Amino acid sequence: MDKWVCEVCGYIYDPAAGDPTNGVPAGTAFADIPDNWVCPECGVGKDQFSKA
Amino acid sequence: MQAVKLTDKVWWVGAIDWGLRDFHGYATSRGTTYNAYLILADKVTLVDTVKAPFKDEMMSRIASVVDPKKIDYIISNHAEMDHTGALPEVIDEIKPEKVFASKMGVDALNAHFHFDGEITSIQDGENLSLGNMNVTFYETRMLHWPDSMFSYLHEDGILFSQDGFGMHLASSERFDDELDVSLLKYEATKYFANILTPYSGLIPKLVEKLGKLDLSIKMLAPDHGPVWRENISKVIGWYSEWAEQKSSKKAVIFYDTMWQSTARMANSIADGITSAGAIAKVMPLHGSHRSDVATELLDAGAVIVGSPTINNQMFPTVADVLTYIKGLKFKNLIGAAFGSHGWSGEAVKLVHSQLSEMKVDMVADSMSVKYVPRDEDLEKCFSMGKILGGKLIK
């Protein structure tokens, strides 16, 4: 599964780690993250991410 | 000190930092202001505070219109310390009923000041009643920090926009129409270039959001510089324009030099650019600040960078500016590298590689000279400039 990077702040979403503190379990592909999820570092939406 | 009236109910109670010349690496040749605003509603509300050393100035301006202890609410639109440095002491002193910040703002304030449950989180679009007046909050994440938000006072049509639409300009004039527009445009450009360029992609969305909200903005009140009341649509238009980072026929040449060889190359390149009908802005780094280079790059079409080689490295001032502008993520630039060396000559390759990493389109071959350029070397520099200039005027 691909890693995705936040174009705004540089945070990298790693599907292997997920974002459990914000309700995204480890092993979740970026495409399967709910649309209302935001970058845990800077708070911008999913639309600001691109494939790392 | 005195507060300045914005409307019957709203007063500017900020501080003027006449002597500031360096704002975390940004040259503030005209000083700055830290704006705080007082809303004399049923619930007396303070919007933002000031940098810590200016707390007394703000408190005395507040005291000129109301006993500071009568403040019920504080709204923190932005957690950065030039607007919150005074906050912990102000909270201790006036003991407000509530302090409001965005969700990310609560996290940021806690991380700065180690508060414990003192800040109330508010949501994007949430309304706060001040009794006889109403404020609505709009998150503006990453414009320019995660916590950033705007607060809109409905009854008086004032949008408190924290750093958005701000500028570093110390003045006793509090309104845009009391100042020269070209000065405002220059300082607002510099502010955008140095603070907001990396987040340019978010600006069109913000402008669209403001349009959809259809607010009746009579005043746009940022946290630095004058309050906009005459040129509101103009400054919003400038933001849309700057965010596009369109190419232009201006080339910025910045360089440093040890024995004038790289300087002579720079001047010949500039000559070539001009001969093609384009514009050259030459910025020797021994006389140009990184934040001024960034300002010039915002509306440029090319960046051409020169460095001598010193002990197998590029010159430190060049590394400084390259690092700085890399972070600002300028777009739509063509470029080239040049420089002189005695032996080894790594600098030009290092500069070339850094510019490539920044996605600058390197349209001309690098130009490297041993020790002192001969006439034919300067002619090659001129040709390089002519090629670059030719591409800029297309």
Short mmCIF file of C-alpha atoms in Angstrom, two decimals:
data_model
loop_
_atom_site.label_atom_id
_atom_site.label_comp_id
_atom_site.label_asym_id
_atom_site.label_seq_id
_atom_site.Cartn_x
_atom_site.Cartn_y
_atom_site.Cartn_z
CA MET A 1 0.00 0.00 0.00
CA ASP A 2 1.21 3.49 -0.89
CA LYS A 3 2.30 6.14 1.55
CA TRP A 4 0.71 9.55 1.08
CA VAL A 5 2.24 12.92 1.91
CA CYS A 6 0.49 16.08 3.09
CA GLU A 7 1.46 18.71 0.50
CA VAL A 8 0.92 21.45 3.06
CA CYS A 9 3.01 20.36 6.03
CA GLY A 10 4.97 17.30 4.90
CA TYR A 11 3.30 14.71 7.20
CA ILE A 12 3.48 11.21 5.70
CA TYR A 13 0.56 8.83 6.08
CA ASP A 14 1.86 5.29 6.36
CA PRO A 15 -0.91 2.69 5.90
CA ALA A 16 1.10 0.18 7.97
CA ALA A 17 0.87 2.50 10.98
CA GLY A 18 -2.52 4.12 10.22
CA ASP A 19 -3.60 6.99 12.47
CA PRO A 20 -5.12 5.12 15.44
CA THR A 21 -5.43 8.20 17.67
CA ASN A 22 -7.82 9.65 15.09
CA GLY A 23 -9.77 6.46 14.44
CA VAL A 24 -7.81 5.05 11.51
CA PRO A 25 -6.55 1.54 12.37
CA ALA A 26 -3.16 0.29 11.22
CA GLY A 27 -3.43 -1.38 7.81
CA THR A 28 -5.93 1.15 6.37
CA ALA A 29 -5.19 2.16 2.78
CA PHE A 30 -5.28 5.92 2.20
CA ALA A 31 -8.30 5.56 -0.10
CA ASP A 32 -10.25 3.84 2.68
CA ILE A 33 -9.75 6.63 5.24
CA PRO A 34 -13.06 8.47 5.86
CA ASP A 35 -13.39 11.72 3.90
CA ASN A 36 -13.73 13.80 7.07
CA TRP A 37 -10.30 12.69 8.30
CA VAL A 38 -7.75 15.51 8.44
CA CYS A 39 -3.96 15.63 8.56
CA PRO A 40 -3.09 14.90 12.21
CA GLU A 41 -0.25 17.44 12.12
CA CYS A 42 -1.75 20.48 10.40
CA GLY A 43 -5.45 19.78 10.06
CA VAL A 44 -5.95 20.15 6.30
CA GLY A 45 -8.23 17.75 4.42
CA LYS A 46 -7.49 14.55 2.47
CA ASP A 47 -7.58 16.51 -0.79
CA GLN A 48 -4.26 18.12 0.15
CA PHE A 49 -2.42 14.75 0.06
CA SER A 50 -0.53 13.20 -2.82
CA LYS A 51 1.21 9.85 -3.27
CA ALA A 52 4.62 9.91 -1.57
CA MET B 1 -1.81 54.83 26.21
CA GLN B 2 -4.97 55.29 24.19
CA ALA B 3 -7.20 52.84 22.37
CA VAL B 4 -8.18 53.70 18.78
CA LYS B 5 -11.83 53.59 17.82
CA LEU B 6 -12.86 51.34 14.91
CA THR B 7 -16.62 51.57 15.53
CA ASP B 8 -18.80 52.62 18.47
CA LYS B 9 -18.27 49.19 20.00
CA VAL B 10 -14.86 48.08 18.74
CA TRP B 11 -11.44 49.48 19.64
CA TRP B 12 -7.89 48.71 18.59
CA VAL B 13 -5.88 48.01 21.75
CA GLY B 14 -2.69 46.58 20.29
CA ALA B 15 0.95 47.61 20.48
CA ILE B 16 3.36 49.31 18.08
CA ASP B 17 6.85 47.81 17.83
CA TRP B 18 8.64 50.72 16.15
CA GLY B 19 12.12 49.27 16.60
CA LEU B 20 11.68 45.67 15.44
CA ARG B 21 14.07 44.90 12.58
CA ASP B 22 14.18 41.10 12.66
CA PHE B 23 11.03 38.99 12.94
CA HIS B 24 12.35 35.43 13.17
CA GLY B 25 14.65 35.98 10.23
CA TYR B 26 12.32 38.26 8.26
CA ALA B 27 13.75 41.80 7.94
CA THR B 28 11.11 44.21 9.25
CA SER B 29 12.65 47.48 8.15
CA ARG B 30 9.50 49.41 9.07
CA GLY B 31 8.83 47.70 12.41
CA THR B 32 5.46 46.10 13.09
CA THR B 33 2.31 46.20 15.18
CA TYR B 34 0.69 43.47 17.24
CA ASN B 35 -3.00 44.14 16.90
CA ALA B 36 -5.51 43.27 19.59
CA TYR B 37 -9.15 44.34 19.46
CA LEU B 38 -11.67 45.05 22.17
CA ILE B 39 -15.39 44.47 21.59
CA LEU B 40 -17.54 46.40 24.05
CA ALA B 41 -20.55 44.07 23.82
CA ASP B 42 -22.62 42.81 26.77
CA LYS B 43 -19.86 40.24 27.08
CA VAL B 44 -16.73 42.39 26.82
CA THR B 45 -14.40 40.49 24.49
CA LEU B 46 -10.73 40.80 23.68
CA VAL B 47 -9.67 39.45 20.27
CA ASP B 48 -6.05 38.27 20.43
CA THR B 49 -3.31 39.75 22.61
CA VAL B 50 0.25 40.92 21.92
CA LYS B 51 3.86 39.79 22.18
CA ALA B 52 4.81 39.35 25.85
CA PRO B 53 6.98 42.49 26.31
CA PHE B 54 4.09 44.64 25.04
CA LYS B 55 1.51 43.45 27.57
CA ASP B 56 1.53 46.70 29.56
CA GLU B 57 1.04 48.78 26.42
CA MET B 58 -2.02 46.71 25.50
CA MET B 59 -3.42 46.80 29.04
CA SER B 60 -3.08 50.58 29.23
CA ARG B 61 -4.88 50.99 25.90
CA ILE B 62 -7.67 48.70 27.16
CA ALA B 63 -7.84 50.71 30.40
CA SER B 64 -8.37 53.89 28.38
CA VAL B 65 -11.84 52.60 27.43
CA VAL B 66 -12.81 49.95 30.00
CA ASP B 67 -11.56 48.40 33.23
CA PRO B 68 -9.61 45.34 31.92
CA LYS B 69 -11.15 43.23 34.70
CA LYS B 70 -14.51 43.67 32.95
CA ILE B 71 -13.32 41.52 30.03
CA ASP B 72 -15.49 38.40 29.96
CA TYR B 73 -14.11 36.59 26.91
CA ILE B 74 -10.80 36.33 25.10
CA ILE B 75 -10.74 34.95 21.56
CA SER B 76 -7.39 33.60 20.37
CA ASN B 77 -7.43 33.50 16.57
CA HIS B 78 -3.78 32.44 16.28
CA ALA B 79 -1.49 30.75 18.79
CA GLU B 80 1.84 32.23 17.63
CA MET B 81 3.61 34.08 20.42
CA ASP B 82 3.47 37.53 18.87
CA HIS B 83 -0.28 37.28 19.55
CA THR B 84 -0.34 35.08 22.64
CA GLY B 85 2.88 35.89 24.51
CA ALA B 86 0.91 38.17 26.82
CA LEU B 87 -2.00 35.72 27.14
CA PRO B 88 -0.98 33.76 30.26
CA GLU B 89 -0.37 36.93 32.28
CA VAL B 90 -3.52 38.57 30.94
CA ILE B 91 -5.56 35.52 31.97
CA ASP B 92 -4.03 35.64 35.46
CA GLU B 93 -4.69 39.35 35.77
CA ILE B 94 -8.22 39.72 34.43
CA LYS B 95 -9.56 36.21 35.04
CA PRO B 96 -11.89 36.07 32.03
CA GLU B 97 -14.93 33.83 32.14
CA LYS B 98 -13.77 31.99 29.02
CA VAL B 99 -10.93 31.89 26.52
CA PHE B 100 -11.82 30.57 23.05
CA ALA B 101 -9.64 29.02 20.36
CA SER B 102 -10.07 26.55 17.50
CA LYS B 103 -9.60 22.85 18.26
CA MET B 104 -6.05 23.00 16.86
CA GLY B 105 -5.62 26.30 18.74
CA VAL B 106 -6.39 24.66 22.06
CA ASP B 107 -3.69 22.06 21.36
CA ALA B 108 -1.21 24.74 20.27
CA LEU B 109 -1.88 27.02 23.26
CA ASN B 110 -1.53 24.08 25.64
CA ALA B 111 1.74 23.08 23.97
CA HIS B 112 3.05 26.64 24.32
CA PHE B 113 1.88 27.67 27.75
CA HIS B 114 1.08 24.32 29.40
CA PHE B 115 -2.44 25.45 30.27
CA ASP B 116 -4.62 22.92 31.97
CA GLY B 117 -8.19 22.95 30.66
CA GLU B 118 -8.44 26.74 30.56
CA ILE B 119 -9.20 27.11 26.86
CA THR B 120 -12.59 26.39 25.31
CA SER B 121 -12.52 24.79 21.88
CA ILE B 122 -14.88 26.14 19.23
CA GLN B 123 -15.81 24.63 15.88
CA ASP B 124 -15.58 25.94 12.34
CA GLY B 125 -18.78 27.91 11.66
CA GLU B 126 -19.78 28.05 15.33
CA ASN B 127 -21.55 31.15 16.59
CA LEU B 128 -20.75 32.80 19.92
CA SER B 129 -23.26 35.18 21.49
CA LEU B 130 -21.77 38.21 23.22
CA GLY B 131 -25.26 39.17 24.42
CA ASN B 132 -26.13 42.04 22.11
CA MET B 133 -23.55 41.05 19.48
CA ASN B 134 -22.53 37.84 17.70
CA VAL B 135 -19.27 36.36 16.53
CA THR B 136 -18.87 33.46 14.09
CA PHE B 137 -15.62 31.52 13.80
CA TYR B 138 -14.11 30.24 10.57
CA GLU B 139 -11.12 27.92 10.69
CA THR B 140 -8.31 28.82 8.26
CA ARG B 141 -6.04 25.85 8.90
CA MET B 142 -2.46 26.38 7.70
CA LEU B 143 -3.08 30.02 6.89
CA HIS B 144 -0.65 30.04 8.29
CA TRP B 145 -0.64 27.69 11.30
CA PRO B 146 -2.88 24.69 12.08
CA ASP B 147 -4.71 26.73 14.75
CA SER B 148 -5.41 29.80 12.58
CA MET B 149 -9.00 31.04 12.38
CA PHE B 150 -10.97 34.15 11.49
CA SER B 151 -13.66 35.66 13.74
CA TYR B 152 -16.49 37.69 12.22
CA LEU B 153 -18.43 40.26 14.24
CA HIS B 154 -21.82 40.41 12.51
CA GLU B 155 -23.26 43.65 13.86
CA ASP B 156 -20.26 45.79 12.82
CA GLY B 157 -19.14 43.72 9.81
CA ILE B 158 -15.58 43.26 11.09
CA LEU B 159 -13.58 40.20 10.04
CA PHE B 160 -10.71 39.63 12.46
CA SER B 161 -8.28 37.78 10.22
CA GLN B 162 -5.22 37.21 12.46
CA ASP B 163 -2.11 37.09 10.23
CA GLY B 164 -4.14 36.92 6.98
CA PHE B 165 -4.03 40.24 5.09
CA GLY B 166 -1.47 41.55 7.59
CA MET B 167 1.88 43.24 7.12
CA HIS B 168 4.85 44.32 9.19
CA LEU B 169 4.43 48.08 9.29
CA ALA B 170 4.66 50.22 12.41
CA SER B 171 2.53 53.34 12.05
CA SER B 172 0.38 55.61 14.13
CA GLU B 173 -2.17 55.49 11.30
CA ARG B 174 -4.55 52.62 12.05
CA PHE B 175 -6.44 52.45 8.74
CA ASP B 176 -5.38 51.60 5.20
CA ASP B 177 -6.88 54.78 3.75
CA GLU B 178 -4.53 56.87 5.88
CA LEU B 179 -1.47 55.28 4.26
CA ASP B 180 -0.02 55.19 0.76
CA VAL B 181 -1.42 52.23 -1.21
CA SER B 182 1.90 51.38 -2.89
CA LEU B 183 3.54 51.13 0.54
CA LEU B 184 0.71 48.87 1.72
CA LYS B 185 1.01 46.74 -1.38
CA TYR B 186 4.77 46.41 -0.97
CA GLU B 187 4.59 45.39 2.70
CA ALA B 188 1.59 43.08 2.12
CA THR B 189 3.51 41.45 -0.76
CA LYS B 190 6.53 40.96 1.47
CA TYR B 191 4.35 39.45 4.18
CA PHE B 192 2.64 37.07 1.75
CA ALA B 193 5.94 36.06 0.13
CA ASN B 194 7.65 35.28 3.42
CA ILE B 195 4.76 33.81 5.40
CA LEU B 196 2.05 32.49 3.09
CA THR B 197 3.73 31.36 -0.15
CA PRO B 198 4.05 27.70 0.96
CA TYR B 199 0.29 27.62 1.56
CA SER B 200 -0.64 29.32 -1.74
CA GLY B 201 -2.72 26.29 -2.71
CA LEU B 202 -5.12 26.99 0.17
CA ILE B 203 -5.71 30.66 -0.71
CA PRO B 204 -8.20 30.15 -3.60
CA LYS B 205 -10.26 27.94 -1.27
CA LEU B 206 -10.24 30.64 1.38
CA VAL B 207 -11.31 33.32 -1.09
CA GLU B 208 -14.04 31.00 -2.39
CA LYS B 209 -15.20 30.30 1.18
CA LEU B 210 -15.33 34.03 1.96
CA GLY B 211 -17.34 34.59 -1.23
CA LYS B 212 -19.85 31.86 -0.39
CA LEU B 213 -20.29 33.12 3.17
CA ASP B 214 -21.35 36.44 1.64
CA LEU B 215 -20.29 38.38 4.73
CA SER B 216 -20.84 42.09 4.70
CA ILE B 217 -17.22 42.96 5.54
CA LYS B 218 -16.87 46.62 6.39
CA MET B 219 -13.47 46.19 8.02
CA LEU B 220 -10.79 43.55 7.63
CA ALA B 221 -8.80 43.60 10.84
CA PRO B 222 -5.53 41.65 10.78
CA ASP B 223 -3.08 41.10 13.64
CA HIS B 224 -0.25 43.12 12.01
CA GLY B 225 -0.36 46.49 10.26
CA PRO B 226 -3.33 48.68 9.42
CA VAL B 227 -7.03 47.76 9.44
CA TRP B 228 -8.44 47.56 5.90
CA ARG B 229 -11.64 49.53 5.30
CA GLU B 230 -11.05 51.19 1.92
CA ASN B 231 -9.15 48.53 -0.05
CA ILE B 232 -10.76 45.30 1.22
CA SER B 233 -11.61 43.81 -2.17
CA LYS B 234 -8.26 45.01 -3.50
CA VAL B 235 -6.20 43.13 -0.91
CA ILE B 236 -8.32 39.99 -1.30
CA GLY B 237 -7.70 40.29 -5.07
CA TRP B 238 -3.96 40.64 -4.47
CA TYR B 239 -4.01 37.42 -2.42
CA SER B 240 -5.70 35.53 -5.27
CA GLU B 241 -3.15 36.91 -7.71
CA TRP B 242 -0.09 36.15 -5.53
CA ALA B 243 -1.34 32.64 -4.77
CA GLU B 244 -1.24 31.85 -8.51
CA GLN B 245 2.52 32.59 -8.59
CA LYS B 246 2.31 33.38 -12.27
CA SER B 247 5.54 33.68 -14.19
CA SER B 248 6.62 37.15 -15.27
CA LYS B 249 9.41 38.70 -17.31
CA LYS B 250 11.42 39.45 -14.16
CA ALA B 251 14.56 37.44 -13.35
CA VAL B 252 15.98 37.56 -9.83
CA ILE B 253 19.75 37.06 -9.76
CA PHE B 254 21.13 36.52 -6.30
CA TYR B 255 24.75 35.75 -5.57
CA ASP B 256 27.65 36.36 -3.26
CA THR B 257 31.24 36.96 -4.24
CA MET B 258 34.73 36.83 -2.71
CA TRP B 259 36.94 38.65 -5.25
CA GLN B 260 34.29 40.13 -7.57
CA SER B 261 34.47 37.32 -10.16
CA THR B 262 31.01 35.94 -9.43
CA ALA B 263 29.76 39.56 -9.20
CA ARG B 264 31.05 40.34 -12.70
CA MET B 265 29.40 37.19 -14.02
CA ALA B 266 26.12 38.26 -12.39
CA ASN B 267 26.25 41.66 -14.04
CA SER B 268 26.93 40.17 -17.48
CA ILE B 269 24.02 37.73 -17.06
CA ALA B 270 21.81 40.68 -16.06
CA ASP B 271 22.94 42.54 -19.19
CA GLY B 272 21.97 39.56 -21.32
CA ILE B 273 18.54 39.33 -19.68
CA THR B 274 17.90 43.02 -20.26
CA SER B 275 19.08 42.80 -23.88
CA ALA B 276 16.35 40.21 -24.49
CA GLY B 277 13.72 42.66 -23.22
CA ALA B 278 13.22 41.06 -19.82
CA ILE B 279 13.87 42.59 -16.39
CA ALA B 280 16.83 41.73 -14.15
CA LYS B 281 16.77 42.27 -10.40
CA VAL B 282 20.33 41.79 -9.14
CA MET B 283 20.64 41.01 -5.43
CA PRO B 284 24.19 40.69 -4.04
CA LEU B 285 23.71 38.83 -0.77
CA HIS B 286 26.23 40.97 1.09
CA GLY B 287 23.62 43.70 0.70
CA SER B 288 20.32 41.85 0.33
CA HIS B 289 18.30 40.13 3.00
CA ARG B 290 16.82 36.67 2.44
CA SER B 291 13.32 38.04 3.05
CA ASP B 292 13.80 40.67 0.35
CA VAL B 293 14.95 38.01 -2.10
CA ALA B 294 11.78 36.05 -1.26
CA THR B 295 9.67 39.17 -1.86
CA GLU B 296 11.18 39.68 -5.30
CA LEU B 297 10.70 36.01 -6.19
CA LEU B 298 6.95 36.06 -5.54
CA ASP B 299 6.25 37.75 -8.88
CA ALA B 300 9.36 36.60 -10.77
CA GLY B 301 9.72 34.20 -13.67
CA ALA B 302 13.34 33.19 -13.12
CA VAL B 303 15.82 32.62 -10.33
CA ILE B 304 19.51 32.66 -11.24
CA VAL B 305 21.91 31.88 -8.46
CA GLY B 306 25.66 32.51 -8.25
CA SER B 307 28.16 31.27 -5.71
CA PRO B 308 31.93 31.12 -5.45
CA THR B 309 33.36 27.87 -4.14
CA ILE B 310 34.86 28.19 -0.68
CA ASN B 311 36.59 25.14 0.77
CA ASN B 312 34.63 22.79 -1.49
CA GLN B 313 31.27 24.29 -0.50
CA MET B 314 28.92 26.94 -1.75
CA PHE B 315 29.21 30.31 -0.04
CA PRO B 316 27.30 30.29 3.29
CA THR B 317 25.07 33.28 2.47
CA VAL B 318 23.93 31.49 -0.71
CA ALA B 319 23.17 28.32 1.26
CA ASP B 320 21.13 30.44 3.69
CA VAL B 321 18.91 31.95 1.02
CA LEU B 322 18.55 28.67 -0.91
CA THR B 323 17.40 26.89 2.25
CA TYR B 324 14.97 29.70 3.01
CA ILE B 325 13.38 29.88 -0.44
CA LYS B 326 13.22 26.09 -0.72
CA GLY B 327 10.91 26.10 2.30
CA LEU B 328 8.75 28.80 0.75
CA LYS B 329 8.03 26.47 -2.22
CA PHE B 330 8.04 29.04 -5.00
CA LYS B 331 6.52 27.76 -8.22
CA ASN B 332 6.73 28.39 -11.97
CA LEU B 333 10.37 29.48 -12.08
CA ILE B 334 13.03 28.84 -14.66
CA GLY B 335 16.66 29.19 -13.57
CA ALA B 336 20.38 28.63 -13.86
CA ALA B 337 23.50 28.45 -11.67
CA PHE B 338 26.85 30.20 -12.05
CA GLY B 339 30.01 31.03 -10.11
CA SER B 340 33.75 31.32 -9.92
CA HIS B 341 36.23 29.02 -8.20
CA GLY B 342 39.96 28.57 -7.67
CA TRP B 343 40.06 24.78 -7.58
CA SER B 344 37.55 21.93 -7.29
CA GLY B 345 34.52 24.23 -8.01
CA GLU B 346 31.73 22.32 -6.25
CA ALA B 347 29.52 25.34 -5.55
CA VAL B 348 27.91 25.66 -8.97
CA LYS B 349 26.98 21.95 -9.02
CA LEU B 350 25.60 22.21 -5.49
CA VAL B 351 23.52 25.26 -6.39
CA HIS B 352 22.28 23.57 -9.56
CA SER B 353 21.23 20.50 -7.64
CA GLN B 354 19.42 22.52 -4.95
CA LEU B 355 17.52 24.54 -7.55
CA SER B 356 16.55 21.31 -9.35
CA GLU B 357 15.26 19.89 -6.08
CA MET B 358 13.12 22.99 -5.75
CA LYS B 359 11.63 22.09 -9.16
CA VAL B 360 13.14 25.15 -10.82
CA ASP B 361 13.27 24.42 -14.56
CA MET B 362 17.02 24.71 -15.28
CA VAL B 363 16.80 25.94 -18.86
CA ALA B 364 20.39 27.13 -19.32
CA ASP B 365 23.69 25.33 -18.78
CA SER B 366 25.55 26.25 -15.61
CA MET B 367 28.40 28.71 -16.04
CA SER B 368 31.60 28.10 -14.12
CA VAL B 369 34.82 30.16 -14.30
CA LYS B 370 38.31 29.52 -12.88
CA TYR B 371 39.48 32.46 -10.77
CA VAL B 372 38.77 35.55 -12.85
CA PRO B 373 36.46 35.66 -15.90
CA ARG B 374 38.02 36.59 -19.27
CA ASP B 375 36.07 38.65 -21.81
CA GLU B 376 34.92 35.47 -23.56
CA ASP B 377 33.62 34.08 -20.25
CA LEU B 378 31.60 37.24 -19.67
CA GLU B 379 30.26 36.95 -23.21
CA LYS B 380 29.08 33.44 -22.35
CA CYS B 381 27.40 34.84 -19.24
CA PHE B 382 25.73 37.47 -21.42
CA SER B 383 24.50 34.73 -23.78
CA MET B 384 23.19 32.75 -20.83
CA GLY B 385 21.25 35.82 -19.71
CA LYS B 386 19.94 36.34 -23.22
CA ILE B 387 18.65 32.76 -23.39
CA LEU B 388 16.91 33.12 -20.03
CA GLY B 389 15.53 36.55 -20.89
CA GLY B 390 14.25 35.25 -24.22
CA LYS B 391 12.29 32.52 -22.45
CA LEU B 392 10.83 35.04 -20.01
CA ILE B 393 9.38 37.35 -22.64
CA LYS B 394 7.67 34.53 -24.57
#
